[in-house]
Amino acid sequence: MKVLHLYPNLMNLYGERANPLILYLYLKNKGIQVTVEERDFGDEINFKTYDVVYIGSGLESNRKQAVKDLFKYREEILELIESGVIFLATGNSFEIFGRNIYSEASFYKSLGIFDFETSEQSKKRFAFDVIFETEFCAKPIIGSINKCTEIHGIEDHFFKVNFGFGDFYNSEYEGIRKYNFFGTHITGPILVRNPYFLENFLDLLLKRVKGEEVFNDKKREISNTGILNKSFETYVRRAYELTLLRLKTLEV
Amino acid sequence: MKKFTAILVCKVLRFIGKALKRGTSLPGKIALKIDPNILKKIEMPRRILIVTGSNGKTSTVEMIAHILEKNSKKFAFNKGGSNQIQGVTTFILDDCNLFGRAKSDIFLFEADEHFAKRMLNFFKPTHLLITNLYRDQQVRNGNPEWVYKGIEQSVNNTDITMVLNANDPLVSCFGFNKENTVWFGFDNMIGTTREITSVYNDGKFCPKCKNFLEYEYYHYNHIGKFCCENCGFKTAKTQYTGNYTEEEKEGFLINNEYKIKISFENISIGFYYNLLAAFAGSNLLGIKAEDICKSLESFVSKIFRVVKFDLDKYNGVLLISKHENSVSYDQSIRVIVEYNEPCTAVIIVDNISRKYSTNNISWFYDIDFEMFKSEKVKKIILSGFYCNDLAVCLSLTEIPIEKISVFEKIPDCIKYLRDNTEGKIFVITCFSDKDKFLEEVAVCDVNEIDS
Ligand SMILES: [Zn+2]
C-alpha cells in the first residue's frame, strides 16, 4: 500500500504530520506492507501509483504555491478522484481542489476539480473548536478550525455542523465528500483525535485495496506490542470522550 | 481644548482609581472618548521603544527596564504589558503634564504581536524591536504569516527604526532592503547544527519569493543563517552580534568585545537571544555598552522562568513554558535533556489558554518529544486534562512506552512522584497551570539567582 503525503513542508502548519503517521502505524501494525512517500514543492509526482493521498493546511501564500505546482497534474488528479482513490485534504488545502480563490484585491484559478469557490479576506481570522456529524461515522467528529476564508457552492457536504460553524459564517454544513475525496477545514491531527472515524477510514482504504474489511470492531485485535497496545487505545478513546464532553458543555 | 480636557479627566480618574485600587483601563477609555486622536497630539519623549514577538518579549523588556533604571534614566514602562489601548492611553497621559508633554525621556512598551499592530495605529514609536515570530496561540494569532502581515501594514512607509532578529526569516522580512533597520543575531552558538532538528521547518521556503531557503546552520528550530539563491533574501549583517562558544561557556560575547556573564542554571537558548535583544534595545536608547554589561550583572529577574521546589527528598525545577508554542516546549525539553543526569520529566497541560476557550492540541505534534528518548530521562509523567492527548502524541514517537505514566488529576501525579521519582524532577507547564502543581510542593526561592 502506498500513501502519498503531499507537500509535507509547503503545506504544514498544525501538527498534521500526525495524520499520515497514524495511517502508517496502524497499517504496519496490521501486517500490511505500507510506505508513505513525501513529495514536496517541485518534486516529480506520479499520482497513479498511490492508494491514498493526504494533504494538510499551510500558510495562505503556500497554498497558492501548491496550486501553481499542481496545475500540471490537474487531469491526472481529476481522473484519480473520479476513479475513487482516497483523498484526505485538511485545513485550507481542500480549497485547492475548488474553482477559484478570491482575495480582496484579486483572484486566482484553482484546480477546479469541484465547483465550489473560496473567498479570502485579511481582516479577521476565525479559530474555533467544532463538533461535526457525518454519515460516514456513527460518532461525532471533534476538531479545531483556523481560517480566513469562506467557501460557497458545495453540494456534496461532508459534515453537518453540531457546534461551531461550517463553510461560511452560519453555514450548517462543512467540507466536501464526493467519490472518496474527503475535504474539511478541520486542521491538525484529525485522524488521531477521532479514533472511530479513523477506523472507518481504514476500512474504506482496505476494502478498496485488498477487498476486505480488516478494521471493523469484531475482527479487531489489539496487539500488546508496538505503539498500538491496549493503553494506547485507552488514551485515544479517553482523550476523544473528554474533549467531546467538554465541547458539548460549551454548546449549551 | 479637547486635548486638555482629555488629559485632565484621565488624570483625575487615574488619581481616584489609584486610591480605590482600580484597573488602569477606564481613565484611558474616557480620554479616548473625549478625543480619539489624543495620543497623536501628545508631545512624546524623544525615544519610544516597543518590544514585540512570540517569545521572550517580557524577559527582554524587563531587562531593558532594569538597565535603564540602573543608569538613572527617566523612563516609563508598561510593566506587565497591558494589551489594551485604553490601558496604554492611561499610561501615557499619566506621564504627561497638563499641556500634553511627556515627563519621561523614554517610553518602553511590551506588546503582544496582535496588540502591537493596533498600538501602531494610535502612535508611532521611534524603535520597534521584534524578537521572533513563531507558531503560537492559534486563536489569537492565526499563523505566523498572518501576524507578519498585520504588523507589516502598520510599519510600512513609516520612519520607525526596526530592531530585528536577523536569524529569524519571517522577522527579517520587515527589514529586507530597507533603511532604518538594526539587526541582532548570533554567529556562533553552542549546539548549532547543519540540519534542522525540530519536527517541522518554518524556514523551508523563502518568505519573500517561496523558493527553497538554504541554511548554513541552525541555532535552534528554524533560527539560523539562511540565504535564498533566487531573490537574495538572507540573514542580514548584524550590528549586534553574539558569539557563544565552548571556550567562553560562562557567558557570551557581543561584538567580540562585551561580555555578558550568565550565572543562572537551566537557561533555555531563547534566553540568550533575549539578552542580546536587551543589549541592542538599551544601547539604542542611549546606554553605553560598558554600562549595559555592568547593569546586566546585577539583573535578578522577577519573571525568570525557572522555579525550584522540593518534593520530599527530591529536588525539582519547574520550567515555565508556553502552551500552544512548540518552540518554547522544544527549548524546555532541551534543558532537561542537556542536564544529562538521571531525571524524571513531568508535563502538565490542564488548561490550554488563559484568555481563550480552546481545545486545540495540534501543537503537541509540532513539539520534538523524540528528545525524551535520552536514557537519562528515566520517567515521563503526563498530567492534567489533556494528559491522554499527550500520551497519544508521545506514543507515536520512539520513546519506550514503559517510561510513560498518565494522571488526569495533578494531585495523583504528585502522589506518584513521591514514591516513584528517579533523579531530579523537571516539570514543564505554563503560567496558567503552574500553581496547580506548585501549591502541592515546597517552593524554594523563585528569585534564587545570585547577582
Ligand atoms: Zn527568495
GROMACS .gro file of C-alpha atoms in nm, chain B residues 11-424:
model
  414
  263LYS     CA    1  -0.550   6.224   3.537
  264VAL     CA    2  -0.837   6.282   3.778
  265LEU     CA    3  -0.986   5.940   3.710
  266ARG     CA    4  -0.647   5.779   3.744
  267PHE     CA    5  -0.595   5.956   4.075
  268ILE     CA    6  -0.928   5.829   4.206
  269GLY     CA    7  -0.864   5.487   4.053
  270LYS     CA    8  -0.530   5.457   4.229
  271ALA     CA    9  -0.691   5.543   4.562
  272LEU     CA   10  -0.960   5.279   4.505
  273LYS     CA   11  -0.707   5.031   4.362
  274ARG     CA   12  -0.900   5.006   4.037
  275GLY     CA   13  -0.765   4.896   3.700
  276THR     CA   14  -0.599   5.125   3.451
  277SER     CA   15  -0.826   5.098   3.150
  278LEU     CA   16  -1.118   5.326   3.243
  279PRO     CA   17  -0.936   5.665   3.252
  280GLY     CA   18  -0.783   5.598   2.909
  281LYS     CA   19  -1.116   5.482   2.775
  282ILE     CA   20  -1.286   5.808   2.875
  283ALA     CA   21  -0.993   6.014   2.744
  284LEU     CA   22  -1.020   5.841   2.407
  285LYS     CA   23  -1.393   5.914   2.404
  286ILE     CA   24  -1.326   6.282   2.461
  287ASP     CA   25  -1.051   6.291   2.199
  288PRO     CA   26  -0.993   5.980   1.985
  289ASN     CA   27  -0.671   6.131   1.848
  290ILE     CA   28  -0.532   6.227   2.184
  291LEU     CA   29  -0.220   6.011   2.153
  292LYS     CA   30  -0.122   6.179   1.828
  293LYS     CA   31  -0.136   6.519   1.999
  294ILE     CA   32   0.095   6.433   2.285
  295GLU     CA   33   0.448   6.557   2.280
  296MET     CA   34   0.611   6.220   2.318
  297PRO     CA   35   0.957   6.152   2.461
  298ARG     CA   36   1.247   6.151   2.217
  299ARG     CA   37   1.274   5.778   2.236
  300ILE     CA   38   0.996   5.521   2.241
  301LEU     CA   39   1.068   5.151   2.215
  302ILE     CA   40   0.802   4.884   2.164
  303VAL     CA   41   0.910   4.524   2.208
  304THR     CA   42   0.701   4.253   2.048
  305GLY     CA   43   0.737   3.897   1.917
  306SER     CA   44   0.619   3.547   2.003
  307ASN     CA   45   0.873   3.452   2.268
  308GLY     CA   46   1.098   3.642   2.505
  309LYS     CA   47   0.940   3.985   2.492
  310THR     CA   48   0.867   4.002   2.865
  311SER     CA   49   1.221   3.898   2.961
  312THR     CA   50   1.369   4.141   2.710
  313VAL     CA   51   1.160   4.435   2.827
  314GLU     CA   52   1.225   4.356   3.194
  315MET     CA   53   1.597   4.355   3.127
  316ILE     CA   54   1.587   4.682   2.936
  317ALA     CA   55   1.387   4.842   3.217
  318HIS     CA   56   1.643   4.716   3.465
  319ILE     CA   57   1.928   4.859   3.259
  320LEU     CA   58   1.754   5.197   3.223
  321GLU     CA   59   1.691   5.208   3.593
  322LYS     CA   60   2.050   5.122   3.682
  323ASN     CA   61   2.162   5.404   3.459
  324SER     CA   62   1.925   5.657   3.614
  325LYS     CA   63   1.721   5.723   3.304
  326LYS     CA   64   1.387   5.896   3.333
  327PHE     CA   65   1.165   5.642   3.171
  328ALA     CA   66   0.817   5.497   3.193
  329PHE     CA   67   0.743   5.132   3.129
  330ASN     CA   68   0.412   4.948   3.098
  331LYS     CA   69   0.509   4.666   3.332
  332GLY     CA   70   0.306   4.356   3.275
  333GLY     CA   71   0.227   4.470   2.922
  334SER     CA   72  -0.132   4.595   2.916
  335ASN     CA   73  -0.271   4.468   2.589
  336GLN     CA   74  -0.546   4.725   2.561
  337ILE     CA   75  -0.518   5.064   2.401
  338GLN     CA   76  -0.718   5.214   2.689
  339GLY     CA   77  -0.457   5.095   2.938
  340VAL     CA   78  -0.175   5.232   2.724
  341THR     CA   79  -0.356   5.565   2.692
  342THR     CA   80  -0.391   5.592   3.068
  343PHE     CA   81  -0.023   5.509   3.098
  344ILE     CA   82   0.087   5.777   2.853
  345LEU     CA   83  -0.142   6.054   2.977
  346ASP     CA   84  -0.045   5.975   3.333
  347ASP     CA   85   0.315   6.054   3.240
  348CYS     CA   86   0.223   6.385   3.073
  349ASN     CA   87   0.183   6.729   3.220
  350LEU     CA   88  -0.145   6.910   3.155
  351PHE     CA   89  -0.013   7.057   2.831
  352GLY     CA   90   0.043   6.710   2.694
  353ARG     CA   91   0.417   6.689   2.723
  354ALA     CA   92   0.567   6.364   2.845
  355LYS     CA   93   0.776   6.394   3.157
  356SER     CA   94   0.986   6.085   3.090
  357ASP     CA   95   1.273   6.084   2.843
  358ILE     CA   96   1.197   5.731   2.731
  359PHE     CA   97   0.883   5.520   2.692
  360LEU     CA   98   0.923   5.145   2.697
  361PHE     CA   99   0.636   4.917   2.594
  362GLU     CA  100   0.576   4.549   2.579
  363ALA     CA  101   0.301   4.448   2.338
  364ASP     CA  102   0.196   4.111   2.208
  365GLU     CA  103   0.203   4.072   1.829
  366HIS     CA  104  -0.168   4.113   1.793
  367PHE     CA  105  -0.178   4.426   2.004
  368ALA     CA  106   0.140   4.577   1.858
  369LYS     CA  107  -0.031   4.636   1.525
  370ARG     CA  108  -0.324   4.804   1.697
  371MET     CA  109  -0.097   5.021   1.905
  372LEU     CA  110   0.090   5.135   1.594
  373ASN     CA  111  -0.234   5.282   1.462
  374PHE     CA  112  -0.254   5.515   1.762
  375PHE     CA  113   0.103   5.639   1.780
  376LYS     CA  114   0.441   5.560   1.628
  377PRO     CA  115   0.739   5.458   1.839
  378THR     CA  116   1.092   5.553   1.740
  379HIS     CA  117   1.201   5.190   1.768
  380LEU     CA  118   1.017   4.861   1.722
  381LEU     CA  119   1.205   4.553   1.839
  382ILE     CA  120   1.080   4.215   1.719
  383THR     CA  121   1.225   3.912   1.895
  384ASN     CA  122   1.083   3.637   1.673
  385LEU     CA  123   0.761   3.516   1.511
  386TYR     CA  124   0.670   3.154   1.578
  387ARG     CA  125   0.369   2.930   1.567
  388ASP     CA  126   0.182   3.043   1.875
  389GLN     CA  127  -0.174   3.075   2.010
  390GLN     CA  128  -0.385   2.999   1.705
  391VAL     CA  129  -0.700   3.167   1.834
  392ARG     CA  130  -0.523   3.497   1.890
  393ASN     CA  131  -0.264   3.485   1.614
  394GLY     CA  132  -0.388   3.260   1.333
  395ASN     CA  133  -0.047   3.177   1.191
  396PRO     CA  134   0.295   3.348   1.177
  397GLU     CA  135   0.241   3.493   0.829
  398TRP     CA  136  -0.093   3.636   0.936
  399VAL     CA  137   0.080   3.810   1.228
  400TYR     CA  138   0.357   3.935   1.000
  401LYS     CA  139   0.111   4.090   0.757
  402GLY     CA  140  -0.079   4.263   1.034
  403ILE     CA  141   0.230   4.434   1.171
  404GLU     CA  142   0.377   4.500   0.828
  405GLN     CA  143   0.080   4.713   0.724
  406SER     CA  144   0.132   4.933   1.028
  407VAL     CA  145   0.507   4.989   0.990
  408ASN     CA  146   0.521   5.018   0.613
  409ASN     CA  147   0.614   5.369   0.499
  410THR     CA  148   0.699   5.494   0.845
  411ASP     CA  149   1.037   5.606   0.974
  412ILE     CA  150   1.030   5.368   1.269
  413THR     CA  151   1.370   5.211   1.330
  414MET     CA  152   1.315   4.837   1.322
  415VAL     CA  153   1.533   4.632   1.556
  416LEU     CA  154   1.522   4.280   1.420
  417ASN     CA  155   1.637   3.927   1.484
  418ALA     CA  156   1.848   3.852   1.178
  419ASN     CA  157   1.831   3.477   1.239
  420ASP     CA  158   1.451   3.460   1.204
  421PRO     CA  159   1.348   3.458   0.836
  422LEU     CA  160   0.999   3.596   0.885
  423VAL     CA  161   1.116   3.874   1.118
  424SER     CA  162   1.392   3.956   0.869
  425CYS     CA  163   1.128   4.034   0.605
  426PHE     CA  164   1.050   4.357   0.792
  427GLY     CA  165   1.394   4.491   0.716
  428PHE     CA  166   1.494   4.332   0.388
  429ASN     CA  167   1.647   4.605   0.169
  430LYS     CA  168   1.514   4.874   0.398
  431GLU     CA  169   1.695   5.157   0.564
  432ASN     CA  170   1.633   5.226   0.930
  433THR     CA  171   1.695   4.869   1.030
  434VAL     CA  172   1.917   4.750   1.311
  435TRP     CA  173   1.994   4.379   1.324
  436PHE     CA  174   2.092   4.150   1.605
  437GLY     CA  175   2.181   3.782   1.588
  438PHE     CA  176   2.424   3.510   1.684
  439ASP     CA  177   2.717   3.398   1.470
  440ASN     CA  178   2.828   3.115   1.696
  441MET     CA  179   2.614   2.932   1.942
  442ILE     CA  180   2.670   2.613   2.136
  443GLY     CA  181   2.457   2.336   1.992
  444THR     CA  182   2.432   2.476   1.640
  445THR     CA  183   2.356   2.210   1.376
  446ARG     CA  184   2.385   2.178   0.998
  447GLU     CA  185   2.047   2.012   0.964
  448ILE     CA  186   1.727   2.120   1.126
  449THR     CA  187   1.643   1.916   1.435
  450SER     CA  188   1.284   2.019   1.505
  451VAL     CA  189   0.988   1.825   1.368
  452TYR     CA  190   0.877   2.097   1.127
  453ASN     CA  191   1.072   2.355   0.932
  454ASP     CA  192   0.920   2.701   0.908
  455GLY     CA  193   1.235   2.813   0.729
  456LYS     CA  194   1.197   2.571   0.440
  457PHE     CA  195   1.071   2.830   0.195
  458CYS     CA  196   1.184   3.186   0.139
  459PRO     CA  197   0.911   3.408   0.286
  460LYS     CA  198   0.977   3.662   0.009
  461CYS     CA  199   0.972   3.452  -0.309
  462LYS     CA  200   0.881   3.099  -0.188
  463ASN     CA  201   1.187   2.932  -0.337
  464PHE     CA  202   1.384   2.700  -0.113
  465LEU     CA  203   1.576   2.874   0.160
  466GLU     CA  204   1.928   2.740   0.214
  467TYR     CA  205   2.071   2.727   0.565
  468GLU     CA  206   2.437   2.735   0.656
  469TYR     CA  207   2.341   2.635   1.010
  470TYR     CA  208   2.054   2.625   1.255
  471HIS     CA  209   2.093   2.759   1.609
  472TYR     CA  210   1.761   2.601   1.701
  473ASN     CA  211   1.437   2.525   1.516
  474HIS     CA  212   1.442   2.743   1.200
  475ILE     CA  213   1.653   3.013   1.364
  476GLY     CA  214   1.992   3.032   1.198
  477LYS     CA  215   2.186   3.161   0.899
  478PHE     CA  216   1.988   3.143   0.577
  479CYS     CA  217   2.004   3.259   0.220
  480CYS     CA  218   1.770   3.247  -0.081
  481GLU     CA  219   1.958   3.199  -0.405
  482ASN     CA  220   1.660   3.307  -0.606
  483CYS     CA  221   1.589   3.654  -0.467
  484GLY     CA  222   1.888   3.728  -0.245
  485PHE     CA  223   1.693   3.737   0.078
  486LYS     CA  224   1.931   3.635   0.355
  487THR     CA  225   2.045   3.675   0.713
  488ALA     CA  226   2.148   4.038   0.734
  489LYS     CA  227   2.480   4.167   0.858
  490THR     CA  228   2.426   4.226   1.226
  491GLN     CA  229   2.515   4.537   1.425
  492TYR     CA  230   2.477   4.341   1.747
  493THR     CA  231   2.648   4.007   1.706
  494GLY     CA  232   2.651   3.741   1.971
  495ASN     CA  233   2.916   3.471   1.998
  496TYR     CA  234   2.857   3.190   2.239
  497THR     CA  235   3.126   2.923   2.226
  498GLU     CA  236   3.253   2.628   2.429
  499GLU     CA  237   3.564   2.827   2.530
  500GLU     CA  238   3.358   3.101   2.689
  501LYS     CA  239   3.085   2.889   2.840
  502GLU     CA  240   3.015   3.107   3.141
  503GLY     CA  241   2.885   3.379   2.918
  504PHE     CA  242   2.885   3.513   2.566
  505LEU     CA  243   3.044   3.797   2.378
  506ILE     CA  244   2.871   4.075   2.193
  507ASN     CA  245   3.064   4.225   1.902
  508ASN     CA  246   3.371   4.035   2.028
  509GLU     CA  247   3.409   4.294   2.297
  510TYR     CA  248   3.136   4.298   2.554
  511LYS     CA  249   3.095   4.000   2.777
  512ILE     CA  250   2.755   3.903   2.913
  513LYS     CA  251   2.804   3.672   3.209
  514ILE     CA  252   2.547   3.403   3.270
  515SER     CA  253   2.528   3.277   3.623
  516PHE     CA  254   2.191   3.103   3.615
  517GLU     CA  255   2.122   2.737   3.558
  518ASN     CA  256   1.862   2.575   3.335
  519ILE     CA  257   1.865   2.853   3.082
  520SER     CA  258   1.696   2.795   2.750
  521ILE     CA  259   1.857   2.908   2.428
  522GLY     CA  260   1.590   3.168   2.372
  523PHE     CA  261   1.716   3.350   2.679
  524TYR     CA  262   2.049   3.425   2.510
  525TYR     CA  263   1.856   3.599   2.237
  526ASN     CA  264   1.665   3.796   2.498
  527LEU     CA  265   1.992   3.914   2.649
  528LEU     CA  266   2.124   4.015   2.309
  529ALA     CA  267   1.799   4.191   2.222
  530ALA     CA  268   1.803   4.375   2.555
  531PHE     CA  269   2.162   4.482   2.488
  532ALA     CA  270   2.066   4.615   2.144
  533GLY     CA  271   1.750   4.782   2.271
  534SER     CA  272   1.908   4.963   2.563
  535ASN     CA  273   2.209   5.067   2.356
  536LEU     CA  274   1.973   5.224   2.104
  537LEU     CA  275   1.801   5.402   2.391
  538GLY     CA  276   2.129   5.570   2.471
  539ILE     CA  277   2.302   5.347   2.726
  540LYS     CA  278   2.672   5.278   2.672
  541ALA     CA  279   2.771   4.920   2.605
  542GLU     CA  280   3.001   4.901   2.911
  543ASP     CA  281   2.722   5.024   3.133
  544ILE     CA  282   2.480   4.769   2.991
  545CYS     CA  283   2.717   4.484   3.075
  546LYS     CA  284   2.759   4.614   3.427
  547SER     CA  285   2.383   4.651   3.475
  548LEU     CA  286   2.310   4.304   3.345
  549GLU     CA  287   2.541   4.152   3.603
  550SER     CA  288   2.306   4.268   3.874
  551PHE     CA  289   1.999   4.155   3.691
  552VAL     CA  290   1.767   3.946   3.900
  553SER     CA  291   1.460   3.869   3.709
  554LYS     CA  292   1.128   3.861   3.881
  555ILE     CA  293   0.986   3.684   3.583
  556PHE     CA  294   1.263   3.438   3.530
  557ARG     CA  295   1.105   3.126   3.402
  558VAL     CA  296   1.253   2.872   3.642
  559VAL     CA  297   1.102   2.778   3.978
  560LYS     CA  298   1.293   2.550   4.214
  561PHE     CA  299   1.099   2.327   4.451
  562ASP     CA  300   1.135   2.028   4.683
  563LEU     CA  301   0.908   1.728   4.697
  564ASP     CA  302   1.002   1.513   4.998
  565LYS     CA  303   1.362   1.414   4.937
  566TYR     CA  304   1.358   1.511   4.572
  567ASN     CA  305   1.472   1.837   4.417
  568GLY     CA  306   1.273   1.976   4.130
  569VAL     CA  307   1.276   2.253   3.875
  570LEU     CA  308   0.967   2.387   3.705
  571LEU     CA  309   1.039   2.532   3.362
  572ILE     CA  310   0.765   2.774   3.275
  573SER     CA  311   0.690   2.720   2.910
  574LYS     CA  312   0.419   2.843   2.681
  575HIS     CA  313   0.135   2.614   2.586
  576GLU     CA  314   0.050   2.634   2.215
  577ASN     CA  315   0.411   2.725   2.146
  578SER     CA  316   0.623   2.436   2.025
  579VAL     CA  317   0.948   2.635   2.021
  580SER     CA  318   0.906   2.711   2.389
  581TYR     CA  319   0.844   2.342   2.464
  582ASP     CA  320   1.137   2.231   2.249
  583GLN     CA  321   1.365   2.460   2.444
  584SER     CA  322   1.243   2.335   2.781
  585ILE     CA  323   1.284   1.973   2.674
  586ARG     CA  324   1.635   2.057   2.559
  587VAL     CA  325   1.718   2.199   2.903
  588ILE     CA  326   1.607   1.868   3.058
  589VAL     CA  327   1.799   1.652   2.815
  590GLU     CA  328   2.114   1.864   2.846
  591TYR     CA  329   2.103   1.831   3.223
  592ASN     CA  330   2.246   1.489   3.144
  593GLU     CA  331   2.184   1.327   3.482
  594PRO     CA  332   1.904   1.082   3.566
  595CYS     CA  333   1.578   1.266   3.589
  596THR     CA  334   1.200   1.242   3.582
  597ALA     CA  335   1.014   1.467   3.342
  598VAL     CA  336   0.661   1.589   3.410
  599ILE     CA  337   0.441   1.763   3.157
  600ILE     CA  338   0.121   1.929   3.270
  601VAL     CA  339  -0.139   2.058   3.028
  602ASP     CA  340  -0.462   2.125   3.211
  603ASN     CA  341  -0.584   2.448   3.059
  604ILE     CA  342  -0.451   2.533   2.716
  605SER     CA  343  -0.516   2.905   2.722
  606ARG     CA  344  -0.587   3.162   2.989
  607LYS     CA  345  -0.755   3.401   2.751
  608TYR     CA  346  -0.948   3.182   2.513
  609SER     CA  347  -1.166   2.879   2.521
  610THR     CA  348  -0.976   2.633   2.305
  611ASN     CA  349  -0.927   2.258   2.293
  612ASN     CA  350  -0.681   2.268   2.009
  613ILE     CA  351  -0.398   2.023   2.081
  614SER     CA  352  -0.241   2.021   1.735
  615TRP     CA  353   0.068   2.197   1.871
  616PHE     CA  354   0.162   1.878   2.060
  617TYR     CA  355   0.257   1.733   1.724
  618ASP     CA  356   0.490   2.024   1.649
  619ILE     CA  357   0.699   1.950   1.958
  620ASP     CA  358   1.015   1.742   1.937
  621PHE     CA  359   0.923   1.490   2.208
  622GLU     CA  360   1.165   1.242   2.049
  623MET     CA  361   1.437   1.413   2.258
  624PHE     CA  362   1.293   1.228   2.557
  625LYS     CA  363   1.442   0.908   2.415
  626SER     CA  364   1.752   1.010   2.608
  627GLU     CA  365   1.843   0.737   2.857
  628LYS     CA  366   1.890   0.996   3.128
  629VAL     CA  367   1.520   1.071   3.122
  630LYS     CA  368   1.402   0.777   3.330
  631LYS     CA  369   1.034   0.854   3.354
  632ILE     CA  370   0.785   1.076   3.179
  633ILE     CA  371   0.473   1.172   3.372
  634LEU     CA  372   0.182   1.332   3.189
  635SER     CA  373  -0.088   1.511   3.382
  636GLY     CA  374  -0.382   1.748   3.354
  637PHE     CA  375  -0.698   1.744   3.144
  638TYR     CA  376  -0.507   1.685   2.820
  639CYS     CA  377  -0.277   1.409   2.956
  640ASN     CA  378  -0.443   1.147   2.737
  641ASP     CA  379  -0.385   1.357   2.425
  642LEU     CA  380  -0.024   1.395   2.535
  643ALA     CA  381   0.004   1.021   2.588
  644VAL     CA  382  -0.128   0.956   2.238
  645CYS     CA  383   0.121   1.202   2.095
  646LEU     CA  384   0.416   1.051   2.281
  647SER     CA  385   0.307   0.701   2.185
  648LEU     CA  386   0.365   0.791   1.821
  649THR     CA  387   0.732   0.857   1.894
  650GLU     CA  388   1.005   0.604   1.962
  651ILE     CA  389   1.004   0.672   2.334
  652PRO     CA  390   0.969   0.336   2.517
  653ILE     CA  391   0.609   0.323   2.634
  654GLU     CA  392   0.711   0.183   2.976
  655LYS     CA  393   0.862   0.520   3.061
  656ILE     CA  394   0.527   0.694   3.039
  657SER     CA  395   0.267   0.731   3.318
  658VAL     CA  396  -0.056   0.923   3.289
  659PHE     CA  397  -0.259   1.101   3.560
  660GLU     CA  398  -0.560   1.314   3.482
  661LYS     CA  399  -0.557   1.468   3.831
  662ILE     CA  400  -0.250   1.666   3.927
  663PRO     CA  401  -0.258   1.553   4.296
  664ASP     CA  402  -0.242   1.192   4.171
  665CYS     CA  403   0.063   1.284   3.968
  666ILE     CA  404   0.227   1.428   4.277
  667LYS     CA  405   0.141   1.122   4.484
  668TYR     CA  406   0.307   0.907   4.221
  669LEU     CA  407   0.615   1.129   4.219
  670ARG     CA  408   0.657   1.091   4.595
  671ASP     CA  409   0.712   0.716   4.558
  672ASN     CA  410   0.847   0.678   4.209
  673THR     CA  411   1.073   0.968   4.120
  674GLU     CA  412   1.411   0.886   3.975
  675GLY     CA  413   1.674   1.160   3.995
  676LYS     CA  414   1.576   1.521   3.971
   0.00000   0.00000   0.00000
